[in-house]
Amino acid sequence: MTNISRSLFNGQSVKAIFLQAKTNKMRTLVLRRYLLFIVSLFINAFGVAFITKALLGTSPITSITYVLSLFTGPTMGQWTIIINILMVILELPLMSRERLRNERRLYLLQIPVTIFFGLFIDFSMNMLHMLNPATYMAQIVSLLVGCAILAVGIALEVKVNVAMAAGEYFVRLIAIRTKKDFGYVKLGFDSSLVLLSCIVSLIFMHGIYGVREGTVVAALIVGPIVHIVSPFYSFLDKWLDKNVMETQAESATERDGHIVITIAREYGSGGHILGEMLAEKLGLKLYDKEFIRIVAQESGIDKQYIIDNEQTLSSSWLKRLMSPDYEIPLDKSLSPEDVLFVSESKVIQELAERESCIIVGRCADHILKERPNTIKIFCYSDYESAAARCVSEYHIPSEKVEEEIKQTNKSRIAHYEHYTGKKWGDPHNYDLVINTGCIPLQTACGLVADLYSKIKKS
């Protein structure tokens, strides 16, 4: 007798059976996330130990714990537990009662996370007791391997997104209190730890130990490696939550049957004009400039800020290079760019659930990638056609066209690839790729409209 038959025999309703099955599935998915988070903590600890054993200085966040372990009884892992528990205590004055109530689980989870991380560091240091690079080149190799291992762990930690380390949570609270960007606050926090490590080392050991060129290297290269590694974790989607996402998407489709057309485009390819044509032909709402007003209204973000900064990234090379924003998930980030992207993503998902429509840009093809009945279009063009359209349609002076096309496309590529981990313009990401340099926009409109009609009839 099957479980369903047995339950029906016992008088349990079909609805209750499926609700219980869904609850069990959710519990399994949560358990998987926590298990992977523990794995990520071990990888992080192993990476920290590998960097430390290179003898070129340790990572900024563990610099003070390593220095303290050099002239006191407790180990590096034990000092990690002590310092992080102290941070957890210091977080209380920074939190309002409402925040503590809303984030109680996240706050309390820092304690077991801290204990696990400290124990894993000591275990990893013991595992690597034979690692003693004899030459400077061997030390450099050990340092780079350690940075790569640490990046792999951080990327996995962000992927599962169930808890935060005390250091990141502490900095996040400071950023909220001071209303400053998380990245800059984290950069200042890490720099302060390194400076404090140097001072403590000078006072108690009469020299600088535990902080060397490896500390700077780790601060500079771990972040970029995280961004390279992160997309490879997409294979975990199915194991973690893809089935749930598909169920939600199917439910949404059964409920509303909405069809959404997303248009990504090179500058000057006429993507917005194509959107206007489709809106008129199909009787759909076009969201491009109107989208800015909706995001500003629903998120509270200044409209002019959205106009100036959407689909771009910070121009500060120091922040882009050194800011450890990569250590926290997008939905917990305080970076203005991340907050704007998350706000736009929510609006895109709400629009897709509410009505059939056309959305231009904003990584909509990626945000709606799991949703059926989404037609993903990419428009591109040769330079001559794009330049001519920029002059005739966008009224850009001919002498400024080349630079405008180059800079706008560069910004769109950086923005798309940063937030999606995919290659902008890759035909595998879209249902239809159109060269508007040789295919008239009217013809392109007909192609998309035919595809829309076929999906609507099916």
Tab-separated table of C-alpha atoms in Angstrom:
chain	number	residue	atom	x	y	z
A	1	MET	CA	0.000	0.000	0.000
A	2	THR	CA	1.404	3.387	-0.962
A	3	ASN	CA	1.829	6.239	1.547
A	4	ILE	CA	-1.040	8.137	-0.077
A	5	SER	CA	-3.346	5.085	-0.012
A	6	ARG	CA	-2.420	4.382	3.603
A	7	SER	CA	-3.097	8.014	4.560
A	8	LEU	CA	-6.460	8.010	2.775
A	9	PHE	CA	-7.345	4.778	4.520
A	10	ASN	CA	-6.603	6.497	7.835
A	11	GLY	CA	-8.910	9.362	6.913
A	12	GLN	CA	-6.262	11.949	5.981
A	13	SER	CA	-7.310	14.296	3.154
A	14	VAL	CA	-5.433	14.488	-0.138
A	15	LYS	CA	-4.734	18.188	0.506
A	16	ALA	CA	-3.219	17.390	3.895
A	17	ILE	CA	-1.082	14.659	2.349
A	18	PHE	CA	0.384	16.998	-0.241
A	19	LEU	CA	0.898	19.772	2.306
A	20	GLN	CA	2.822	17.326	4.488
A	21	ALA	CA	4.875	16.186	1.489
A	22	LYS	CA	5.702	19.790	0.641
A	23	THR	CA	6.695	20.481	4.264
A	24	ASN	CA	8.969	17.430	4.290
A	25	LYS	CA	10.577	18.551	1.053
A	26	MET	CA	11.208	22.032	2.454
A	27	ARG	CA	12.782	20.541	5.587
A	28	THR	CA	15.044	18.378	3.425
A	29	LEU	CA	16.117	21.402	1.375
A	30	VAL	CA	16.861	23.432	4.528
A	31	LEU	CA	18.877	20.543	5.969
A	32	ARG	CA	20.881	20.312	2.762
A	33	ARG	CA	21.651	24.025	2.935
A	34	TYR	CA	22.878	23.786	6.519
A	35	LEU	CA	25.051	20.783	5.725
A	36	LEU	CA	26.607	22.618	2.788
A	37	PHE	CA	27.133	25.660	4.992
A	38	ILE	CA	29.129	23.535	7.452
A	39	VAL	CA	31.154	22.221	4.507
A	40	SER	CA	31.802	25.808	3.388
A	41	LEU	CA	33.028	26.715	6.893
A	42	PHE	CA	35.523	23.860	6.778
A	43	ILE	CA	36.738	24.907	3.316
A	44	ASN	CA	37.124	28.495	4.553
A	45	ALA	CA	39.083	27.319	7.594
A	46	PHE	CA	41.276	25.069	5.446
A	47	GLY	CA	41.961	28.001	3.114
A	48	VAL	CA	42.883	30.260	6.045
A	49	ALA	CA	45.220	27.552	7.393
A	50	PHE	CA	46.836	27.108	3.972
A	51	ILE	CA	47.435	30.859	3.694
A	52	THR	CA	48.827	30.993	7.226
A	53	LYS	CA	51.195	28.069	6.623
A	54	ALA	CA	52.699	29.935	3.677
A	55	LEU	CA	54.371	32.175	6.320
A	56	LEU	CA	53.726	35.322	4.287
A	57	GLY	CA	51.039	36.664	6.610
A	58	THR	CA	47.473	35.497	7.050
A	59	SER	CA	44.186	36.895	5.722
A	60	PRO	CA	43.024	40.282	7.129
A	61	ILE	CA	40.034	38.882	9.072
A	62	THR	CA	42.232	36.341	10.929
A	63	SER	CA	45.320	38.532	11.322
A	64	ILE	CA	44.614	39.537	14.942
A	65	THR	CA	43.778	35.970	16.023
A	66	TYR	CA	46.961	34.624	14.438
A	67	VAL	CA	49.164	37.300	16.037
A	68	LEU	CA	47.608	36.672	19.459
A	69	SER	CA	48.241	32.934	19.098
A	70	LEU	CA	51.967	33.563	18.511
A	71	PHE	CA	52.705	34.767	22.045
A	72	THR	CA	49.812	33.427	24.160
A	73	GLY	CA	48.547	30.004	25.198
A	74	PRO	CA	45.305	29.743	23.148
A	75	THR	CA	45.549	28.544	19.565
A	76	MET	CA	44.542	30.497	16.464
A	77	GLY	CA	41.213	28.680	16.386
A	78	GLN	CA	40.555	29.334	20.075
A	79	TRP	CA	41.318	33.026	19.661
A	80	THR	CA	38.955	33.037	16.651
A	81	ILE	CA	36.171	31.777	18.910
A	82	ILE	CA	36.994	34.321	21.645
A	83	ILE	CA	37.188	37.341	19.312
A	84	ASN	CA	34.052	36.392	17.365
A	85	ILE	CA	31.982	35.757	20.498
A	86	LEU	CA	33.103	39.196	21.694
A	87	MET	CA	31.773	40.632	18.409
A	88	VAL	CA	28.457	38.850	18.941
A	89	ILE	CA	28.164	40.507	22.373
A	90	LEU	CA	29.119	43.935	20.976
A	91	GLU	CA	26.425	43.601	18.314
A	92	LEU	CA	23.634	43.885	20.894
A	93	PRO	CA	24.002	47.664	21.483
A	94	LEU	CA	23.954	48.155	17.703
A	95	MET	CA	20.605	46.399	17.288
A	96	SER	CA	17.144	47.751	17.897
A	97	ARG	CA	14.619	45.504	19.618
A	98	GLU	CA	12.738	45.144	16.353
A	99	ARG	CA	15.851	44.063	14.435
A	100	LEU	CA	16.814	41.608	17.157
A	101	ARG	CA	13.313	40.140	17.060
A	102	ASN	CA	13.264	39.911	13.246
A	103	GLU	CA	16.821	38.565	12.932
A	104	ARG	CA	16.990	36.464	16.081
A	105	ARG	CA	17.758	33.265	14.177
A	106	LEU	CA	20.520	34.944	12.155
A	107	TYR	CA	21.965	36.513	15.301
A	108	LEU	CA	21.980	33.327	17.384
A	109	LEU	CA	23.396	31.222	14.539
A	110	GLN	CA	26.626	33.224	14.797
A	111	ILE	CA	27.520	31.314	17.987
A	112	PRO	CA	27.608	27.780	16.510
A	113	VAL	CA	29.124	29.182	13.299
A	114	THR	CA	31.922	30.767	15.350
A	115	ILE	CA	32.583	27.561	17.319
A	116	PHE	CA	32.650	25.400	14.185
A	117	PHE	CA	34.935	27.844	12.359
A	118	GLY	CA	37.402	28.042	15.254
A	119	LEU	CA	37.540	24.259	15.639
A	120	PHE	CA	37.945	23.799	11.898
A	121	ILE	CA	40.884	26.245	11.836
A	122	ASP	CA	42.774	24.309	14.516
A	123	PHE	CA	41.932	21.004	12.834
A	124	SER	CA	43.168	22.339	9.491
A	125	MET	CA	46.376	23.721	11.004
A	126	ASN	CA	47.049	20.262	12.470
A	127	MET	CA	46.267	18.605	9.125
A	128	LEU	CA	48.805	20.852	7.426
A	129	HIS	CA	51.549	20.437	10.019
A	130	MET	CA	53.801	18.936	7.336
A	131	LEU	CA	53.349	21.950	5.049
A	132	ASN	CA	56.504	24.025	5.530
A	133	PRO	CA	57.454	25.694	2.229
A	134	ALA	CA	61.230	26.091	2.197
A	135	THR	CA	61.649	28.653	-0.586
A	136	TYR	CA	59.981	31.988	-1.258
A	137	MET	CA	58.497	30.631	-4.506
A	138	ALA	CA	56.999	27.690	-2.602
A	139	GLN	CA	55.536	30.158	-0.101
A	140	ILE	CA	53.951	32.154	-2.932
A	141	VAL	CA	52.423	28.986	-4.401
A	142	SER	CA	51.049	27.971	-0.979
A	143	LEU	CA	49.594	31.454	-0.513
A	144	LEU	CA	47.848	31.404	-3.908
A	145	VAL	CA	46.483	27.902	-3.344
A	146	GLY	CA	45.160	29.007	0.047
A	147	CYS	CA	43.464	32.051	-1.490
A	148	ALA	CA	41.811	29.840	-4.114
A	149	ILE	CA	40.574	27.409	-1.439
A	150	LEU	CA	39.217	30.286	0.665
A	151	ALA	CA	37.405	31.726	-2.374
A	152	VAL	CA	35.804	28.345	-3.118
A	153	GLY	CA	34.517	28.189	0.466
A	154	ILE	CA	33.192	31.751	0.485
A	155	ALA	CA	31.378	31.227	-2.833
A	156	LEU	CA	29.687	28.111	-1.418
A	157	GLU	CA	28.795	29.932	1.815
A	158	VAL	CA	27.099	32.715	-0.152
A	159	LYS	CA	25.374	30.178	-2.406
A	160	VAL	CA	23.605	28.353	0.433
A	161	ASN	CA	22.783	31.628	2.234
A	162	VAL	CA	21.619	30.355	5.639
A	163	ALA	CA	23.859	32.197	8.115
A	164	MET	CA	26.540	34.869	8.448
A	165	ALA	CA	29.890	34.842	10.186
A	166	ALA	CA	30.199	37.175	13.188
A	167	GLY	CA	32.648	39.455	11.395
A	168	GLU	CA	30.324	40.058	8.445
A	169	TYR	CA	27.224	40.469	10.640
A	170	PHE	CA	29.042	42.904	12.945
A	171	VAL	CA	30.146	45.034	9.992
A	172	ARG	CA	26.656	44.896	8.493
A	173	LEU	CA	25.184	46.337	11.704
A	174	ILE	CA	27.779	49.116	11.744
A	175	ALA	CA	26.957	49.890	8.106
A	176	ILE	CA	23.238	50.028	8.921
A	177	ARG	CA	23.816	52.292	11.937
A	178	THR	CA	26.153	54.653	10.062
A	179	LYS	CA	24.155	54.397	6.801
A	180	LYS	CA	27.340	53.641	4.903
A	181	ASP	CA	28.065	51.167	2.142
A	182	PHE	CA	28.881	47.684	3.500
A	183	GLY	CA	31.913	47.359	1.233
A	184	TYR	CA	33.600	50.513	2.492
A	185	VAL	CA	32.814	49.705	6.133
A	186	LYS	CA	34.176	46.164	5.692
A	187	LEU	CA	37.304	47.544	4.049
A	188	GLY	CA	37.825	49.896	6.993
A	189	PHE	CA	37.117	47.085	9.469
A	190	ASP	CA	39.626	44.696	7.876
A	191	SER	CA	42.229	47.468	7.627
A	192	SER	CA	41.706	48.226	11.323
A	193	LEU	CA	42.236	44.566	12.219
A	194	VAL	CA	45.489	44.492	10.250
A	195	LEU	CA	46.668	47.735	11.889
A	196	LEU	CA	45.736	46.419	15.350
A	197	SER	CA	47.636	43.194	14.596
A	198	CYS	CA	50.746	45.209	13.730
A	199	ILE	CA	50.472	47.266	16.927
A	200	VAL	CA	49.964	44.194	19.141
A	201	SER	CA	52.856	42.435	17.415
A	202	LEU	CA	55.183	45.418	17.947
A	203	ILE	CA	54.240	45.786	21.612
A	204	PHE	CA	54.486	42.152	22.660
A	205	MET	CA	56.984	40.679	20.160
A	206	HIS	CA	59.023	43.785	19.288
A	207	GLY	CA	58.491	43.282	15.574
A	208	ILE	CA	55.767	42.801	12.987
A	209	TYR	CA	54.786	39.129	12.712
A	210	GLY	CA	51.778	37.519	11.053
A	211	VAL	CA	51.202	40.492	8.725
A	212	ARG	CA	53.187	40.516	5.500
A	213	GLU	CA	52.716	40.790	1.747
A	214	GLY	CA	50.490	37.705	1.843
A	215	THR	CA	47.914	39.649	3.848
A	216	VAL	CA	47.664	42.234	1.073
A	217	VAL	CA	47.592	39.577	-1.653
A	218	ALA	CA	44.776	37.717	0.103
A	219	ALA	CA	42.784	40.952	0.445
A	220	LEU	CA	43.199	41.716	-3.260
A	221	ILE	CA	42.650	38.404	-5.028
A	222	VAL	CA	40.118	36.401	-2.995
A	223	GLY	CA	37.182	38.571	-4.141
A	224	PRO	CA	37.869	38.264	-7.892
A	225	ILE	CA	38.337	34.497	-7.511
A	226	VAL	CA	34.964	34.273	-5.718
A	227	HIS	CA	33.281	35.968	-8.691
A	228	ILE	CA	34.970	33.503	-11.067
A	229	VAL	CA	34.042	30.458	-8.986
A	230	SER	CA	30.446	31.381	-8.064
A	231	PRO	CA	28.775	30.536	-11.412
A	232	PHE	CA	30.143	26.973	-11.228
A	233	TYR	CA	27.938	26.307	-8.204
A	234	SER	CA	24.849	26.485	-10.416
A	235	PHE	CA	24.966	22.673	-10.533
A	236	LEU	CA	23.669	22.764	-6.936
A	237	ASP	CA	20.451	24.526	-7.928
A	238	LYS	CA	18.551	21.329	-8.597
A	239	TRP	CA	19.737	19.716	-5.370
A	240	LEU	CA	19.009	22.786	-3.269
A	241	ASP	CA	15.849	24.423	-4.529
A	242	LYS	CA	15.309	24.160	-8.264
A	243	ASN	CA	12.393	21.711	-7.850
A	244	VAL	CA	10.647	24.194	-5.562
A	245	MET	CA	11.297	27.033	-8.000
A	246	GLU	CA	9.875	24.970	-10.853
A	247	THR	CA	6.794	24.154	-8.776
A	248	GLN	CA	6.292	27.852	-8.010
A	249	ALA	CA	6.789	28.760	-11.657
A	250	GLU	CA	4.297	26.106	-12.791
A	251	SER	CA	1.776	27.311	-10.201
A	252	ALA	CA	2.189	30.883	-11.425
A	253	THR	CA	1.702	29.768	-15.025
A	254	GLU	CA	-1.413	27.768	-14.180
A	255	ARG	CA	-2.783	30.727	-12.252
A	256	ASP	CA	-2.220	33.557	-14.735
A	257	GLY	CA	-0.860	32.173	-18.025
A	258	HIS	CA	1.135	35.368	-18.535
A	259	ILE	CA	3.744	35.597	-21.271
A	260	VAL	CA	6.701	37.918	-20.718
A	261	ILE	CA	9.047	39.157	-23.441
A	262	THR	CA	12.486	40.296	-22.246
A	263	ILE	CA	14.710	42.323	-24.554
A	264	ALA	CA	18.456	42.599	-23.917
A	265	ARG	CA	20.298	44.757	-26.407
A	266	GLU	CA	23.524	46.301	-27.539
A	267	TYR	CA	23.458	50.088	-27.535
A	268	GLY	CA	22.195	51.357	-30.862
A	269	SER	CA	20.601	48.060	-31.882
A	270	GLY	CA	17.086	49.436	-31.471
A	271	GLY	CA	15.969	47.160	-28.658
A	272	HIS	CA	13.742	49.821	-27.100
A	273	ILE	CA	12.177	50.658	-30.472
A	274	LEU	CA	11.504	46.941	-31.036
A	275	GLY	CA	9.824	46.876	-27.628
A	276	GLU	CA	7.561	49.792	-28.615
A	277	MET	CA	6.611	48.034	-31.862
A	278	LEU	CA	5.773	44.815	-30.029
A	279	ALA	CA	3.772	46.677	-27.386
A	280	GLU	CA	1.628	48.291	-30.079
A	281	LYS	CA	1.260	45.128	-32.153
A	282	LEU	CA	0.474	42.762	-29.263
A	283	GLY	CA	-1.339	45.216	-27.002
A	284	LEU	CA	1.138	44.692	-24.154
A	285	LYS	CA	2.576	47.089	-21.590
A	286	LEU	CA	6.204	48.074	-22.219
A	287	TYR	CA	8.442	48.545	-19.181
A	288	ASP	CA	11.602	50.545	-19.776
A	289	LYS	CA	11.489	54.175	-18.693
A	290	GLU	CA	8.222	53.436	-16.830
A	291	PHE	CA	10.119	50.752	-14.947
A	292	ILE	CA	12.283	53.399	-13.257
A	293	ARG	CA	9.227	55.129	-11.774
A	294	ILE	CA	7.830	51.845	-10.410
A	295	VAL	CA	11.135	50.836	-8.781
A	296	ALA	CA	11.527	54.289	-7.217
A	297	GLN	CA	7.961	54.174	-5.889
A	298	GLU	CA	8.144	50.648	-4.451
A	299	SER	CA	11.711	50.701	-3.103
A	300	GLY	CA	12.036	54.310	-1.944
A	301	ILE	CA	15.245	54.702	-3.952
A	302	ASP	CA	15.672	58.167	-5.454
A	303	LYS	CA	14.503	58.220	-9.082
A	304	GLN	CA	17.505	60.201	-10.293
A	305	TYR	CA	19.865	57.740	-8.579
A	306	ILE	CA	18.216	54.884	-10.491
A	307	ILE	CA	18.546	56.781	-13.782
A	308	ASP	CA	22.227	57.492	-13.134
A	309	ASN	CA	23.256	54.123	-11.717
A	310	GLU	CA	21.102	51.239	-12.980
A	311	GLN	CA	22.916	48.711	-15.171
A	312	THR	CA	26.260	50.132	-14.024
A	313	LEU	CA	28.768	49.254	-11.333
A	314	SER	CA	30.838	51.446	-9.054
A	315	SER	CA	33.570	53.337	-10.881
A	316	SER	CA	35.832	53.210	-7.836
A	317	TRP	CA	38.542	50.715	-8.773
A	318	LEU	CA	39.645	50.489	-5.118
A	319	LYS	CA	36.176	49.502	-3.973
A	320	ARG	CA	35.647	47.075	-6.848
A	321	LEU	CA	39.010	45.440	-6.161
A	322	MET	CA	39.127	45.345	-2.369
A	323	SER	CA	35.547	45.582	-1.144
A	324	PRO	CA	34.513	42.239	0.400
A	325	ASP	CA	30.868	42.563	-0.724
A	326	TYR	CA	31.292	39.072	-2.129
A	327	GLU	CA	31.126	37.655	1.418
A	328	ILE	CA	27.398	38.311	1.857
A	329	PRO	CA	24.384	37.367	-0.308
A	330	LEU	CA	22.800	40.054	-2.482
A	331	ASP	CA	19.639	40.198	-0.384
A	332	LYS	CA	21.694	41.120	2.707
A	333	SER	CA	24.061	43.531	0.969
A	334	LEU	CA	23.976	47.271	1.711
A	335	SER	CA	25.883	48.206	-1.436
A	336	PRO	CA	23.742	50.754	-3.351
A	337	GLU	CA	24.283	48.801	-6.577
A	338	ASP	CA	23.194	45.537	-4.944
A	339	VAL	CA	20.179	47.122	-3.249
A	340	LEU	CA	19.095	48.581	-6.592
A	341	PHE	CA	19.531	45.245	-8.395
A	342	VAL	CA	17.537	43.354	-5.736
A	343	SER	CA	14.779	46.002	-5.848
A	344	GLU	CA	14.569	45.822	-9.635
A	345	SER	CA	14.554	42.018	-9.523
A	346	LYS	CA	11.562	42.021	-7.169
A	347	VAL	CA	9.660	44.438	-9.409
A	348	ILE	CA	10.408	42.291	-12.492
A	349	GLN	CA	9.090	39.173	-10.730
A	350	GLU	CA	5.967	41.026	-9.575
A	351	LEU	CA	5.268	42.339	-13.083
A	352	ALA	CA	5.671	38.842	-14.557
A	353	GLU	CA	3.146	37.442	-12.060
A	354	ARG	CA	0.690	40.274	-12.646
A	355	GLU	CA	0.456	40.553	-16.432
A	356	SER	CA	1.830	39.681	-19.856
A	357	CYS	CA	4.300	42.413	-20.692
A	358	ILE	CA	7.591	43.465	-22.331
A	359	ILE	CA	10.626	44.273	-20.182
A	360	VAL	CA	13.700	45.938	-21.668
A	361	GLY	CA	17.128	45.260	-20.089
A	362	ARG	CA	17.696	44.947	-16.308
A	363	CYS	CA	18.924	41.311	-16.565
A	364	ALA	CA	15.247	40.305	-16.865
A	365	ASP	CA	16.150	37.241	-18.949
A	366	HIS	CA	18.232	35.923	-16.037
A	367	ILE	CA	15.814	36.957	-13.275
A	368	LEU	CA	12.953	35.115	-15.038
A	369	LYS	CA	15.070	32.197	-16.244
A	370	GLU	CA	13.057	29.632	-14.252
A	371	ARG	CA	9.701	30.986	-15.358
A	372	PRO	CA	7.935	29.243	-18.274
A	373	ASN	CA	6.376	31.369	-21.025
A	374	THR	CA	9.243	33.861	-20.996
A	375	ILE	CA	10.538	34.844	-24.437
A	376	LYS	CA	14.150	36.003	-24.140
A	377	ILE	CA	15.399	38.234	-26.968
A	378	PHE	CA	18.856	39.694	-27.620
A	379	CYS	CA	19.396	42.431	-30.221
A	380	TYR	CA	22.806	43.219	-31.665
A	381	SER	CA	24.089	45.155	-34.631
A	382	ASP	CA	27.177	46.047	-36.646
A	383	TYR	CA	28.837	49.322	-35.654
A	384	GLU	CA	27.791	51.262	-38.773
A	385	SER	CA	24.093	50.471	-38.315
A	386	ALA	CA	24.262	51.180	-34.587
A	387	ALA	CA	26.038	54.493	-35.163
A	388	ALA	CA	23.481	55.561	-37.781
A	389	ARG	CA	20.613	54.716	-35.407
A	390	CYS	CA	22.285	56.625	-32.564
A	391	VAL	CA	22.472	59.741	-34.728
A	392	SER	CA	19.005	59.489	-36.321
A	393	GLU	CA	16.961	58.049	-33.438
A	394	TYR	CA	18.861	58.993	-30.270
A	395	HIS	CA	20.113	62.360	-31.588
A	396	ILE	CA	23.691	61.826	-30.435
A	397	PRO	CA	26.320	64.026	-32.177
A	398	SER	CA	28.241	61.931	-34.706
A	399	GLU	CA	31.604	62.781	-33.119
A	400	LYS	CA	30.463	61.296	-29.788
A	401	VAL	CA	28.746	58.172	-31.098
A	402	GLU	CA	31.720	55.796	-31.021
A	403	GLU	CA	32.605	56.578	-27.406
A	404	GLU	CA	28.939	56.419	-26.345
A	405	ILE	CA	28.445	52.975	-27.880
A	406	LYS	CA	31.703	51.677	-26.437
A	407	GLN	CA	31.104	52.928	-22.883
A	408	THR	CA	27.421	51.933	-22.720
A	409	ASN	CA	28.065	48.397	-23.944
A	410	LYS	CA	31.021	48.093	-21.575
A	411	SER	CA	28.786	49.061	-18.620
A	412	ARG	CA	26.044	46.658	-19.677
A	413	ILE	CA	28.502	43.784	-20.040
A	414	ALA	CA	30.062	44.421	-16.605
A	415	HIS	CA	26.666	44.744	-14.927
A	416	TYR	CA	25.148	41.641	-16.549
A	417	GLU	CA	28.139	39.378	-16.008
A	418	HIS	CA	28.636	40.572	-12.400
A	419	TYR	CA	25.060	39.798	-11.343
A	420	THR	CA	24.305	36.746	-13.485
A	421	GLY	CA	27.671	34.996	-13.818
A	422	LYS	CA	26.834	34.526	-17.509
A	423	LYS	CA	28.325	35.951	-20.668
A	424	TRP	CA	26.358	38.890	-22.040
A	425	GLY	CA	25.141	38.211	-25.564
A	426	ASP	CA	25.772	34.448	-25.392
A	427	PRO	CA	23.068	32.942	-27.672
A	428	HIS	CA	22.596	30.056	-25.206
A	429	ASN	CA	20.995	32.518	-22.772
A	430	TYR	CA	18.257	33.609	-25.191
A	431	ASP	CA	15.429	32.176	-27.285
A	432	LEU	CA	15.997	34.511	-30.214
A	433	VAL	CA	19.116	36.504	-31.176
A	434	ILE	CA	18.462	39.159	-33.821
A	435	ASN	CA	20.967	41.111	-35.908
A	436	THR	CA	19.076	44.370	-36.330
A	437	GLY	CA	21.802	45.622	-38.633
A	438	CYS	CA	20.591	43.362	-41.452
A	439	ILE	CA	17.092	42.400	-40.251
A	440	PRO	CA	14.676	45.382	-40.237
A	441	LEU	CA	13.010	46.048	-36.894
A	442	GLN	CA	9.602	45.539	-38.504
A	443	THR	CA	10.646	42.037	-39.581
A	444	ALA	CA	12.099	41.339	-36.149
A	445	CYS	CA	8.821	42.486	-34.605
A	446	GLY	CA	6.947	39.995	-36.779
A	447	LEU	CA	9.260	37.136	-35.737
A	448	VAL	CA	8.774	37.807	-32.039
A	449	ALA	CA	5.020	38.350	-32.460
A	450	ASP	CA	4.688	34.975	-34.228
A	451	LEU	CA	6.580	33.273	-31.398
A	452	TYR	CA	4.334	35.017	-28.858
A	453	SER	CA	1.180	33.873	-30.698
A	454	LYS	CA	2.352	30.252	-30.845
A	455	ILE	CA	3.054	30.176	-27.107
A	456	LYS	CA	-0.282	31.832	-26.363
A	457	LYS	CA	-2.170	29.210	-28.387
A	458	SER	CA	-0.321	26.256	-26.884
